[in-house]
Coordinates of C-alpha atoms in Angstrom, one line a residue:
Chain J
M1178 CA 38.5 29.9 -11.1
L1179 CA 38.5 31.2 -14.7
D1180 CA 34.9 32.1 -14.3
L1181 CA 35.7 34.2 -11.3
Y1182 CA 38.2 36.2 -13.3
L1183 CA 35.7 36.7 -16.1
F1184 CA 33.2 38.0 -13.4
Q1185 CA 35.7 40.4 -12.0
L1186 CA 36.7 41.6 -15.4
L1187 CA 33.1 42.4 -16.3
N1188 CA 32.7 44.0 -13.0
G1189 CA 35.8 46.0 -13.7
L1190 CA 34.5 47.2 -17.1
G1191 CA 31.3 48.2 -15.5
L1192 CA 33.1 50.1 -12.8
G1193 CA 35.6 51.4 -15.5
M1194 CA 32.6 52.9 -17.6
I1195 CA 31.3 54.8 -14.6
Y1196 CA 34.8 56.2 -13.9
F1197 CA 35.0 57.1 -17.6
L1198 CA 31.7 59.1 -17.4
I1199 CA 33.1 61.0 -14.4
A1200 CA 36.5 61.6 -15.9
V1201 CA 35.2 62.6 -19.3
G1202 CA 33.0 65.2 -17.7
L1203 CA 35.9 66.5 -15.8
T1204 CA 37.9 66.6 -19.0
I1205 CA 35.4 68.4 -21.0
I1206 CA 35.2 71.2 -18.5
F1207 CA 38.9 71.4 -18.2
G1208 CA 39.3 71.5 -21.9
L1209 CA 37.1 74.5 -22.3
L1210 CA 37.1 76.3 -19.0
N1211 CA 40.6 75.5 -18.1
F1212 CA 40.0 74.7 -14.5
V1213 CA 39.6 71.4 -12.6
N1214 CA 36.2 71.1 -11.0
F1215 CA 36.8 69.9 -7.4
A1216 CA 33.1 69.7 -6.9
H1217 CA 32.8 66.8 -9.4
G1218 CA 32.6 64.1 -6.9
A1219 CA 30.0 66.1 -4.9
F1220 CA 27.8 66.4 -7.9
F1221 CA 28.2 62.8 -8.4
L1222 CA 27.0 62.2 -4.9
L1223 CA 24.1 64.6 -5.5
G1224 CA 23.1 62.5 -8.6
A1225 CA 22.9 59.4 -6.4
Y1226 CA 20.8 61.0 -3.8
L1227 CA 18.4 62.6 -6.3
C1228 CA 18.1 59.2 -7.8
Y1229 CA 17.1 57.8 -4.3
T1230 CA 14.6 60.7 -4.0
A1231 CA 13.0 60.1 -7.5
V1232 CA 12.8 56.5 -7.0
A1233 CA 11.1 57.0 -3.6
L1234 CA 8.5 59.4 -5.0
T1235 CA 7.8 57.9 -8.4
G1236 CA 8.8 54.2 -7.8
N1237 CA 10.5 54.3 -11.3
F1238 CA 14.3 54.0 -11.7
W1239 CA 14.0 55.0 -15.5
L1240 CA 12.5 58.2 -14.6
A1241 CA 15.1 58.7 -12.0
L1242 CA 17.8 58.0 -14.6
L1243 CA 16.3 60.8 -16.6
I1244 CA 15.5 63.4 -13.9
A1245 CA 18.4 63.1 -11.6
P1246 CA 21.0 64.0 -14.0
L1247 CA 19.2 66.9 -15.6
A1248 CA 18.5 68.2 -12.1
V1249 CA 22.2 68.1 -11.3
A1250 CA 23.0 69.6 -14.6
A1251 CA 20.5 72.5 -13.9
L1252 CA 22.0 73.1 -10.5
A1253 CA 25.4 73.2 -12.1
W1254 CA 24.2 75.7 -14.7
V1255 CA 22.9 77.9 -11.8
V1256 CA 26.1 77.7 -9.9
E1257 CA 28.1 78.6 -12.9
R1258 CA 25.9 81.6 -13.7
L1259 CA 25.8 82.9 -10.1
L1260 CA 29.5 82.1 -8.8
I1261 CA 31.9 80.5 -11.2
K1262 CA 31.2 83.2 -13.9
R1263 CA 32.6 85.8 -11.5
I1264 CA 36.0 84.2 -11.1
Y1265 CA 37.1 83.4 -14.7
H1266 CA 39.5 86.1 -14.5
L1267 CA 41.3 84.9 -11.4
P1268 CA 44.2 82.4 -11.4
H1269 CA 43.3 78.7 -11.5
T1270 CA 44.0 78.2 -7.8
F1271 CA 41.1 80.4 -6.8
Q1272 CA 38.7 78.6 -9.3
I1273 CA 39.8 75.3 -7.5
L1274 CA 39.1 76.7 -4.1
V1275 CA 35.7 78.1 -5.1
T1276 CA 34.8 74.6 -6.4
L1277 CA 36.1 73.0 -3.3
G1278 CA 33.8 75.3 -1.3
I1279 CA 30.9 74.3 -3.4
A1280 CA 31.8 70.6 -2.8
L1281 CA 31.7 71.0 1.0
I1282 CA 28.4 72.9 0.8
I1283 CA 26.8 70.1 -1.4
Q1284 CA 28.3 67.4 0.8
E1285 CA 27.0 68.9 4.1
A1286 CA 23.6 69.9 2.5
S1287 CA 23.3 66.2 1.4
V1288 CA 23.8 65.0 5.0
L1289 CA 21.3 67.5 6.2
I1290 CA 18.7 66.6 3.7
W1291 CA 19.2 62.6 3.6
G1292 CA 20.8 62.0 6.8
P1293 CA 24.4 60.7 7.8
V1294 CA 23.6 57.1 7.0
G1295 CA 23.7 55.9 3.4
K1296 CA 20.6 55.2 1.3
H1297 CA 19.9 51.9 -0.5
I1298 CA 18.6 52.1 -4.0
A1299 CA 17.0 49.0 -5.5
V1300 CA 17.9 47.5 -8.8
P1301 CA 14.9 48.2 -11.1
P1302 CA 12.6 45.3 -11.4
E1303 CA 13.3 44.8 -15.2
L1304 CA 17.0 44.2 -14.5
R1305 CA 16.8 42.0 -11.4
G1306 CA 18.1 38.4 -11.9
V1307 CA 21.1 36.9 -13.6
L1308 CA 22.2 35.8 -17.0
I1309 CA 23.2 32.3 -16.9
V1310 CA 25.6 30.9 -19.7
G1311 CA 26.7 27.4 -18.9
D1312 CA 28.6 27.8 -15.5
F1313 CA 28.9 31.5 -15.7
I1314 CA 26.4 33.7 -14.0
Y1315 CA 26.2 37.4 -14.2
P1316 CA 23.7 40.1 -13.1
Y1317 CA 21.6 41.8 -15.6
Y1318 CA 22.0 45.3 -14.0
R1319 CA 25.8 45.1 -14.4
L1320 CA 25.5 44.1 -18.0
F1321 CA 23.0 47.1 -18.5
L1322 CA 25.4 49.4 -16.8
I1323 CA 28.1 48.6 -19.4
G1324 CA 25.8 49.0 -22.3
F1325 CA 24.2 52.2 -21.0
A1326 CA 27.4 53.9 -20.2
A1327 CA 28.8 52.9 -23.7
L1328 CA 25.7 54.4 -25.2
I1329 CA 26.2 57.7 -23.4
G1330 CA 29.9 57.6 -24.4
V1331 CA 28.9 57.1 -28.2
G1332 CA 26.2 59.9 -27.8
L1333 CA 28.8 62.2 -26.2
W1334 CA 31.3 61.5 -28.8
L1335 CA 28.7 62.2 -31.5
L1336 CA 27.8 65.4 -29.8
L1337 CA 31.4 66.6 -29.6
E1338 CA 32.4 65.6 -33.0
R1339 CA 29.3 66.0 -35.2
T1340 CA 27.4 68.9 -33.9
R1341 CA 27.8 72.6 -34.1
F1342 CA 27.8 72.8 -30.3
G1343 CA 30.6 70.0 -30.1
A1344 CA 32.6 72.0 -32.8
L1345 CA 32.3 75.2 -30.6
V1346 CA 33.5 73.2 -27.6
R1347 CA 36.4 71.9 -29.3
A1348 CA 37.3 75.2 -31.0
G1349 CA 37.1 76.8 -27.7
S1350 CA 39.4 74.3 -26.1
E1351 CA 42.0 75.5 -28.5
S1352 CA 41.3 79.2 -28.3
T1353 CA 38.4 80.7 -26.3
E1354 CA 39.4 84.2 -27.6
T1355 CA 39.1 83.2 -31.3
V1356 CA 35.7 81.6 -30.8
S1357 CA 34.5 84.6 -29.0
L1358 CA 35.7 86.9 -31.7
L1359 CA 33.9 84.9 -34.2
G1360 CA 30.7 86.0 -32.7
T1361 CA 29.9 83.2 -30.3
N1362 CA 28.5 84.0 -26.8
I1363 CA 31.4 82.3 -25.1
F1364 CA 29.8 82.7 -21.7
R1365 CA 26.8 80.7 -22.7
L1366 CA 29.1 78.1 -24.1
F1367 CA 30.9 77.9 -20.7
S1368 CA 27.6 77.5 -18.9
L1369 CA 26.3 74.8 -21.0
T1370 CA 29.7 72.9 -21.1
F1371 CA 29.8 73.0 -17.2
A1372 CA 26.3 71.8 -17.0
L1373 CA 27.1 69.0 -19.5
G1374 CA 30.2 67.9 -17.8
V1375 CA 28.6 67.9 -14.3
G1376 CA 25.6 66.2 -15.7
L1377 CA 27.8 63.3 -16.7
A1378 CA 28.9 63.0 -13.2
G1379 CA 25.2 63.0 -12.3
V1380 CA 24.6 60.0 -14.8
A1381 CA 27.4 58.2 -13.3
G1382 CA 26.1 58.7 -9.7
V1383 CA 22.7 57.4 -10.8
L1384 CA 24.1 54.3 -12.5
F1385 CA 26.3 53.7 -9.5
A1386 CA 23.5 54.0 -6.9
P1387 CA 22.0 50.5 -7.3
L1388 CA 25.5 49.0 -6.8
R1389 CA 26.7 50.8 -3.6
G1390 CA 23.8 53.0 -2.6
A1391 CA 24.1 56.7 -1.9
Q1392 CA 26.8 57.3 0.6
P1393 CA 27.2 60.9 2.0
F1394 CA 31.1 60.9 2.2
V1395 CA 31.9 59.2 -1.1
G1396 CA 32.7 62.5 -2.9
P1397 CA 36.4 62.8 -2.1
E1398 CA 36.8 59.1 -2.9
I1399 CA 35.3 59.7 -6.4
L1400 CA 37.2 62.8 -7.1
G1401 CA 40.5 61.0 -6.1
I1402 CA 39.7 58.2 -8.5
A1403 CA 38.6 60.6 -11.3
F1404 CA 42.0 62.4 -10.9
V1405 CA 43.8 59.0 -11.2
V1406 CA 42.1 58.4 -14.4
V1407 CA 42.8 61.8 -16.0
V1408 CA 46.4 61.6 -14.7
I1409 CA 46.8 58.1 -16.3
G1410 CA 44.9 58.9 -19.5
G1411 CA 45.8 62.5 -19.8
M1412 CA 43.5 65.6 -19.4
G1413 CA 41.4 66.9 -22.1
S1414 CA 41.2 63.6 -24.0
F1415 CA 38.2 61.5 -24.6
G1416 CA 40.0 58.4 -25.5
G1417 CA 42.4 59.0 -22.5
A1418 CA 39.4 59.2 -20.2
L1419 CA 37.9 55.9 -21.6
V1420 CA 41.1 53.8 -21.4
G1421 CA 42.2 55.4 -18.0
G1422 CA 38.7 54.7 -16.7
L1423 CA 38.6 51.1 -17.9
L1424 CA 42.2 50.4 -16.6
V1425 CA 41.4 51.8 -13.2
G1426 CA 38.0 50.0 -13.0
V1427 CA 39.6 46.7 -14.0
V1428 CA 42.6 47.0 -11.8
Q1429 CA 40.5 47.9 -8.8
S1430 CA 38.0 45.0 -9.6
M1431 CA 40.7 42.4 -10.2
M1432 CA 42.5 43.4 -7.0
T1433 CA 39.3 42.9 -5.1
S1434 CA 39.4 39.2 -5.5
L1435 CA 43.1 38.9 -4.6
W1436 CA 43.5 41.5 -1.8
S1437 CA 40.3 43.2 -1.0
Q1438 CA 41.6 45.6 1.4
G1439 CA 44.4 46.8 -0.9
A1440 CA 42.1 47.4 -3.9
S1441 CA 41.7 51.0 -3.4
L1442 CA 45.4 51.3 -2.5
M1443 CA 46.4 49.7 -5.8
I1444 CA 44.8 52.1 -8.2
Y1445 CA 46.9 55.0 -6.5
G1446 CA 49.9 52.6 -6.8
A1447 CA 49.2 52.2 -10.5
M1448 CA 49.0 55.9 -10.7
A1449 CA 52.4 56.3 -9.1
A1450 CA 53.9 53.8 -11.4
V1451 CA 52.6 55.5 -14.6
I1452 CA 53.7 58.9 -13.3
L1453 CA 57.2 57.4 -12.8
V1454 CA 57.4 55.7 -16.2
R1455 CA 55.5 58.2 -18.3
P1456 CA 55.1 61.5 -16.3
Y1457 CA 52.6 62.9 -19.0
G1458 CA 50.3 60.0 -18.8
L1459 CA 49.9 57.0 -21.3
F1460 CA 48.6 59.2 -23.9
G1461 CA 50.0 62.6 -23.0
R1462 CA 52.6 64.5 -24.7
A1463 CA 55.2 66.7 -23.0
Chain Y
M54 CA 49.5 84.1 -6.3
T55 CA 49.4 87.5 -4.7
D56 CA 49.1 90.8 -6.6
K57 CA 51.7 92.3 -4.3
N58 CA 55.1 93.0 -5.4
P59 CA 57.1 89.9 -4.3
L60 CA 59.9 92.1 -2.8
A61 CA 57.4 93.7 -0.6
V62 CA 57.2 90.5 1.4
A63 CA 60.9 90.1 1.5
K64 CA 61.4 93.5 3.2
G65 CA 58.7 94.2 5.7
H66 CA 59.1 94.6 9.3
G67 CA 60.6 91.5 10.8
H68 CA 61.2 92.5 14.4
A69 CA 57.7 94.2 14.4
L70 CA 56.2 90.9 13.3
L71 CA 58.0 88.8 16.0
L72 CA 57.0 91.2 18.7
L73 CA 53.4 91.0 17.4
L74 CA 53.6 87.1 17.5
I75 CA 55.1 87.1 21.1
V76 CA 52.3 89.3 22.3
S77 CA 49.8 87.1 20.7
L78 CA 51.4 84.0 22.1
I79 CA 51.1 85.4 25.6
G80 CA 47.6 86.8 25.1
L81 CA 46.0 83.9 23.5
P82 CA 45.6 81.6 26.6
L83 CA 44.5 84.6 28.6
I84 CA 41.6 85.3 26.2
L85 CA 40.5 81.8 25.4
P86 CA 38.5 79.7 27.8
S87 CA 41.1 76.9 27.9
A88 CA 44.8 76.3 27.4
T89 CA 43.9 73.3 25.3
L90 CA 42.0 75.3 22.8
A91 CA 44.9 77.7 22.6
T92 CA 47.3 74.8 22.0
E93 CA 45.1 73.6 19.3
I94 CA 45.2 76.8 17.6
L95 CA 49.0 76.9 17.7
I96 CA 49.2 73.4 16.3
F97 CA 47.0 74.2 13.3
G98 CA 48.8 77.5 13.0
L99 CA 52.0 75.6 12.5
A100 CA 50.3 73.4 9.8
A101 CA 49.0 76.3 8.0
L102 CA 52.2 78.1 8.2
A103 CA 53.8 75.1 6.5
C104 CA 51.1 75.1 3.8
N105 CA 51.6 78.8 3.3
L106 CA 55.3 78.2 2.5
L107 CA 54.0 76.1 -0.4
L108 CA 50.9 78.0 -1.5
G109 CA 51.9 81.7 -0.5
Y110 CA 55.6 81.8 -1.3
T111 CA 56.1 79.0 -4.0
G112 CA 52.7 79.0 -5.5
L113 CA 52.2 75.3 -5.0
L114 CA 48.6 74.3 -4.1
S115 CA 48.9 71.1 -2.1
F116 CA 46.0 68.9 -1.3
G117 CA 48.5 66.6 0.5
Q118 CA 49.2 68.3 3.9
G119 CA 47.2 65.8 5.7
I120 CA 49.6 63.1 4.8
F121 CA 52.3 64.8 6.7
F122 CA 50.0 65.7 9.5
G123 CA 48.8 62.3 9.8
A124 CA 52.4 60.8 9.3
G125 CA 53.8 63.0 12.1
A126 CA 51.0 61.9 14.5
Y127 CA 51.4 58.1 13.8
G128 CA 55.3 58.5 13.6
A129 CA 55.6 60.2 16.9
A130 CA 52.9 58.0 18.6
L131 CA 54.7 54.8 17.5
L132 CA 58.1 56.0 18.4
M133 CA 57.0 56.9 22.0
I134 CA 54.8 53.8 22.4
H135 CA 57.1 51.0 21.1
L136 CA 60.6 52.6 21.4
H137 CA 59.7 54.8 24.6
W138 CA 61.4 57.9 22.9
G139 CA 61.2 61.2 24.7
M140 CA 59.3 64.3 23.7
L141 CA 62.2 65.8 21.8
G142 CA 63.2 62.6 20.0
A143 CA 59.5 62.0 19.0
L144 CA 59.2 65.4 17.6
V145 CA 62.6 65.1 15.6
G146 CA 61.3 61.7 14.4
A147 CA 57.9 63.2 13.3
A148 CA 59.7 66.1 11.4
L149 CA 62.1 63.5 9.7
F150 CA 59.2 61.2 8.8
G151 CA 57.2 64.2 7.5
A152 CA 60.1 65.4 5.4
L153 CA 60.7 61.8 4.0
L154 CA 57.1 61.4 3.0
A155 CA 57.1 64.9 1.4
L156 CA 60.2 63.8 -0.5
L157 CA 58.4 60.6 -1.7
V158 CA 55.2 62.6 -2.7
G159 CA 57.1 65.7 -3.9
A160 CA 59.5 63.6 -6.1
L161 CA 56.6 62.2 -7.9
A162 CA 54.0 65.1 -7.8
I163 CA 56.6 67.6 -8.9
R164 CA 57.2 65.8 -12.2
R165 CA 54.1 67.5 -13.3
K166 CA 53.1 71.1 -13.1
G167 CA 50.1 73.2 -12.4
I168 CA 46.6 71.5 -12.5
Y169 CA 48.3 68.0 -12.6
F170 CA 50.4 68.8 -9.5
V171 CA 47.2 69.7 -7.7
M172 CA 45.5 66.6 -8.8
L173 CA 48.4 64.3 -7.8
T174 CA 48.7 65.8 -4.3
L175 CA 45.0 65.0 -3.9
A176 CA 45.3 61.4 -5.2
F177 CA 48.3 60.8 -2.9
S178 CA 46.4 62.1 -0.1
Q179 CA 43.8 59.5 -0.8
M180 CA 46.5 56.8 -1.1
A181 CA 48.0 57.7 2.2
Y182 CA 44.5 57.4 3.8
F183 CA 43.9 53.9 2.5
L184 CA 47.5 53.0 3.5
A185 CA 46.8 54.0 7.1
Y186 CA 43.4 52.4 6.9
T187 CA 45.0 49.0 5.6
L188 CA 48.0 49.1 8.0
S189 CA 45.7 48.9 11.0
G190 CA 48.1 46.8 13.0
W191 CA 50.3 49.9 13.3
T192 CA 47.7 52.7 13.0
G193 CA 44.7 51.2 14.7
G194 CA 42.8 51.6 11.3
D195 CA 39.3 53.0 11.9
N196 CA 39.7 53.2 15.7
G197 CA 42.8 55.3 15.6
L198 CA 45.9 54.9 17.9
L199 CA 45.0 55.2 21.4
D200 CA 46.9 56.2 24.6
V201 CA 49.4 58.3 22.9
P202 CA 51.8 59.5 25.7
R203 CA 52.8 63.1 26.2
P204 CA 56.2 62.7 27.7
N205 CA 57.8 65.3 29.9
I206 CA 61.0 67.1 29.3
E207 CA 63.6 65.1 31.2
I208 CA 67.4 65.2 31.4
A209 CA 68.8 61.9 33.0
G210 CA 65.6 60.9 34.5
H211 CA 65.1 64.4 36.1
V212 CA 61.8 66.0 35.1
L213 CA 62.6 69.5 33.8
V214 CA 59.1 70.5 32.6
D215 CA 56.0 68.7 33.5
L216 CA 53.9 68.7 30.4
A217 CA 50.8 67.0 31.7
D218 CA 49.6 70.4 32.9
P219 CA 47.7 72.0 29.8
R220 CA 49.4 75.3 30.5
H221 CA 52.7 73.9 30.6
F222 CA 52.2 72.2 27.3
Y223 CA 50.8 75.4 25.8
A224 CA 53.9 77.2 26.8
F225 CA 56.1 74.5 25.3
V226 CA 54.1 74.5 22.0
A227 CA 54.2 78.3 22.0
L228 CA 58.1 78.3 22.3
L229 CA 58.2 75.8 19.4
F230 CA 56.0 77.9 17.4
L231 CA 58.0 81.0 18.0
L232 CA 61.2 79.2 17.0
I233 CA 59.7 77.6 13.9
F234 CA 58.0 80.9 12.9
A235 CA 61.4 82.8 13.3
G236 CA 63.1 80.1 11.3
A237 CA 60.4 80.2 8.5
L238 CA 60.8 84.0 8.4
R239 CA 64.6 83.6 7.9
V240 CA 64.0 81.0 5.2
I241 CA 61.6 83.3 3.3
R242 CA 64.1 86.4 3.6
S243 CA 67.0 84.4 2.4
P244 CA 68.1 83.9 -1.2
F245 CA 66.4 80.5 -1.2
G246 CA 63.1 82.3 -0.2
S247 CA 63.6 84.9 -3.0
T248 CA 64.1 82.1 -5.4
L249 CA 60.9 80.4 -4.3
M250 CA 59.0 83.5 -4.9
A251 CA 60.7 83.9 -8.3
I252 CA 59.3 80.3 -9.1
R253 CA 55.8 81.5 -7.8
E254 CA 55.9 84.6 -10.1
N255 CA 57.3 83.0 -13.1
E256 CA 58.4 79.5 -13.1
T257 CA 59.7 79.6 -16.9
R258 CA 61.8 82.7 -16.2
A259 CA 63.1 81.5 -13.0
A260 CA 64.3 78.2 -14.8
A261 CA 65.7 80.2 -17.7
I262 CA 67.9 82.1 -15.2
G263 CA 69.3 78.7 -14.4
Y264 CA 67.7 77.7 -11.1
D265 CA 66.9 74.0 -10.9
I266 CA 63.1 74.5 -10.2
R267 CA 62.4 70.8 -9.2
H268 CA 65.3 70.9 -6.7
F269 CA 63.8 73.9 -5.0
K270 CA 60.3 72.7 -5.1
I271 CA 61.2 69.4 -3.4
L272 CA 63.3 71.2 -0.7
V273 CA 60.4 73.5 0.3
F274 CA 58.1 70.6 0.1
M275 CA 60.4 68.6 2.6
L276 CA 60.5 71.7 4.8
S277 CA 56.7 72.1 4.8
G278 CA 56.4 68.3 5.4
A279 CA 58.7 68.5 8.4
I280 CA 56.7 71.3 10.0
T281 CA 53.5 69.7 9.3
G282 CA 54.9 66.4 10.9
I283 CA 55.7 68.2 14.1
A284 CA 52.3 69.8 14.2
G285 CA 50.7 66.3 13.8
A286 CA 53.0 64.9 16.5
L287 CA 52.0 67.8 18.8
Y288 CA 48.3 67.2 18.0
A289 CA 48.6 63.6 18.8
M290 CA 50.2 64.4 22.3
L291 CA 47.4 67.0 22.9
L292 CA 44.6 64.5 22.3
H293 CA 46.6 61.6 23.7
F294 CA 45.1 59.8 20.5
A295 CA 46.0 59.9 16.8
P296 CA 42.5 59.3 14.9
L297 CA 42.4 58.2 11.1
S298 CA 40.8 61.6 10.4
N299 CA 44.4 63.1 10.9
I300 CA 45.3 61.7 7.4
D301 CA 42.0 62.2 5.8
L302 CA 41.7 64.5 2.7
M303 CA 39.4 66.6 5.0
M304 CA 42.5 67.4 7.1
S305 CA 44.4 68.7 4.1
E306 CA 41.4 70.7 3.1
N307 CA 41.1 72.1 6.5
I308 CA 44.7 73.1 6.7
L309 CA 44.5 74.7 3.3
I310 CA 41.3 76.6 4.1
M311 CA 43.0 78.0 7.4
T312 CA 45.9 79.2 5.2
I313 CA 43.6 81.0 2.7
V314 CA 41.3 82.4 5.3
G315 CA 44.3 83.7 7.2
G316 CA 45.9 85.0 4.1
T317 CA 48.2 83.5 1.5
G318 CA 51.6 84.7 1.6
S319 CA 51.4 85.9 5.3
L320 CA 53.1 83.8 8.0
F321 CA 51.2 85.6 10.7
G322 CA 48.1 85.3 8.7
S323 CA 48.4 81.5 9.1
L324 CA 48.0 82.0 12.8
L325 CA 44.9 84.1 12.3
G326 CA 43.4 81.5 10.0
A327 CA 44.0 78.6 12.2
G328 CA 42.7 80.6 15.2
A329 CA 39.4 81.7 13.3
I330 CA 38.7 78.3 12.0
V331 CA 39.6 76.3 15.2
M332 CA 37.6 78.6 17.2
L333 CA 34.6 78.5 14.9
G334 CA 34.8 74.8 14.9
D335 CA 34.9 74.9 18.7
V336 CA 31.9 76.9 19.1
L337 CA 29.8 75.5 16.3
S338 CA 30.7 71.7 16.2
E339 CA 28.8 71.1 19.3
L340 CA 25.7 73.2 18.3
W341 CA 25.6 72.2 14.6
P342 CA 27.4 69.0 13.3
R343 CA 27.2 70.2 9.8
W344 CA 29.3 73.4 10.4
L345 CA 31.5 72.4 7.6
M346 CA 29.0 73.7 5.3
L347 CA 29.8 77.1 6.7
L348 CA 33.4 76.5 6.1
G349 CA 32.6 76.1 2.4
V350 CA 30.8 79.4 2.4
I351 CA 33.5 81.2 4.2
L352 CA 36.2 79.8 1.6
I353 CA 33.9 81.0 -1.3
L354 CA 33.4 84.5 0.3
V355 CA 37.3 84.9 1.0
V356 CA 38.2 83.9 -2.6
V357 CA 35.6 86.1 -4.1
F358 CA 35.7 89.1 -2.0
M359 CA 38.7 89.1 0.4
R360 CA 41.7 87.5 -1.4
G361 CA 44.1 88.8 1.1
G362 CA 42.4 86.8 3.9
L363 CA 42.2 88.2 7.4
W364 CA 45.7 89.4 7.4
G365 CA 45.0 91.4 4.2
G366 CA 41.7 92.7 5.6
L367 CA 43.5 93.8 8.9
A368 CA 46.3 95.5 6.7
D369 CA 43.6 97.5 4.7
L370 CA 41.7 98.4 8.0
V371 CA 45.0 99.9 9.6
K372 CA 45.7 101.7 6.3
R373 CA 42.1 103.3 6.4
L374 CA 42.5 104.2 10.1
Q375 CA 45.7 106.0 9.3
P376 CA 45.1 108.1 6.4
S377 CA 47.6 110.7 7.3
R378 CA 50.5 108.3 7.6
A379 CA 49.5 106.6 4.3
L380 CA 49.7 110.0 2.8
D381 CA 53.1 110.7 4.4
A382 CA 54.4 107.6 2.9
K383 CA 53.2 108.6 -0.5
T384 CA 54.7 112.1 -0.2
K385 CA 57.9 110.6 0.8
E386 CA 57.8 108.4 -2.3
T387 CA 57.2 111.3 -4.5
L388 CA 60.1 113.2 -2.8

């Protein structure tokens, strides 16, 4: 029985790390660009589908793990340049609506390209099999998932805290005008940050694909979960996205063993509880 | 939200608008191939109008309208199936249920402002969907709620109006639409409505004057929930069916898109938006199942190029066609 809980706890951590990657991308974009990307779930979806195609073409999951997020980020960069750049001067409502439009287009295009039925993506051969410690059995892929996502998280933290680019993003989140006045091409920074944030959703989509496959209508569900994470953890906070993501992942995973139908319901219940007790999130300030 | 002077909306020509509406309500079934399609337009027009009260007049972007639409559909259907309530009772029940849920969602979501409010409405929309999915004993889950009746209007067992005829049902829905539209118009032009617009224009200032912002927001949320609930109930009666998709996030997004395409901040625009999207869906969904993609494109085009929506576009057109009158108005102003 205890093994089952440990199993679900580890599953929850893996799921939580995926939620962290999605939410932290959302948060970085919001921090600098000041709008919520409602196409985030759709880009996640695209990551999973591109992973499917890359694996189908090359037969190599590792190559897919590299190519698919880069392709998603590249598309995001183009979309930002062509479309989102034109609407920075408008109120946030309009920016949300444009990203909602993008989300619909990506979702429907995915169905057109890959069909309405989900695609299965195999676990890479190197990670098939299970780890056995005494009575405890755990799949390698899920362990890899936790480790890899943690690696990306550390890399991202170093990028934001230790590089010139990261310093600009952080400074821009405080005041885009000041950064712009100091001679930085702020629009280039916007494009790169949007691509980076969306690319993280793409990574999450690829990592998630061997677990649940690529499903055409998963976008809104992922978006909803990402919002729960940032509402709990607070928007614009790296640590908040991490703790919020892990919390939501673990709650969802633990609930699956207790009441499988209500697992999705419970994470929203958790969000409502946090809003009631601490309206500004666990780490938020008023 | 809009660039217009907020008072411009408050003045306007109320009687002309109602006359235009009455003409449209009479003309709609004559132009369209079926009364059922016309009824569907009015039902979504109601939902978009309710969404507009939030978005256009209070500046609240809600991704939760599907909650109230679905709740109205399920609520009315359950009242009619299990308790054998009549038409009017079911509609009142749906309105109350919608308002109650709006109170619950509103009380939580309104604790946060701006972007968080928007995200919370979306999260609650997802929650309502999973709730409806889980409570399959009541809602039928994935299969939806079947055999929803469409009761006639009766007095003491005597049938007053037979609503099984699609044309009669259209007339009934049109009358309801007219009443709710006129009511919404009154609300907007009341001091309550002016306060909502003050909140839209500058929330901090409205609070500084002494208005309890949260109180006003929750009230308009409940009003919107009630109207959307009625729309959901009528939709279930129209289809004789309450599918799970009624409470899906896509429903919230559809209602929002109709509102924006029609014109935010214009009640008549909501009917235009609903008409355009419902007709587009009616024509395209058979030919091209992925027509939602086009909806995404339309949404982006409207936001980038035509922020006033169809109503704003028509107003511009009328202005351009009557250059002399516009000039007259200008000269009058200078005089």
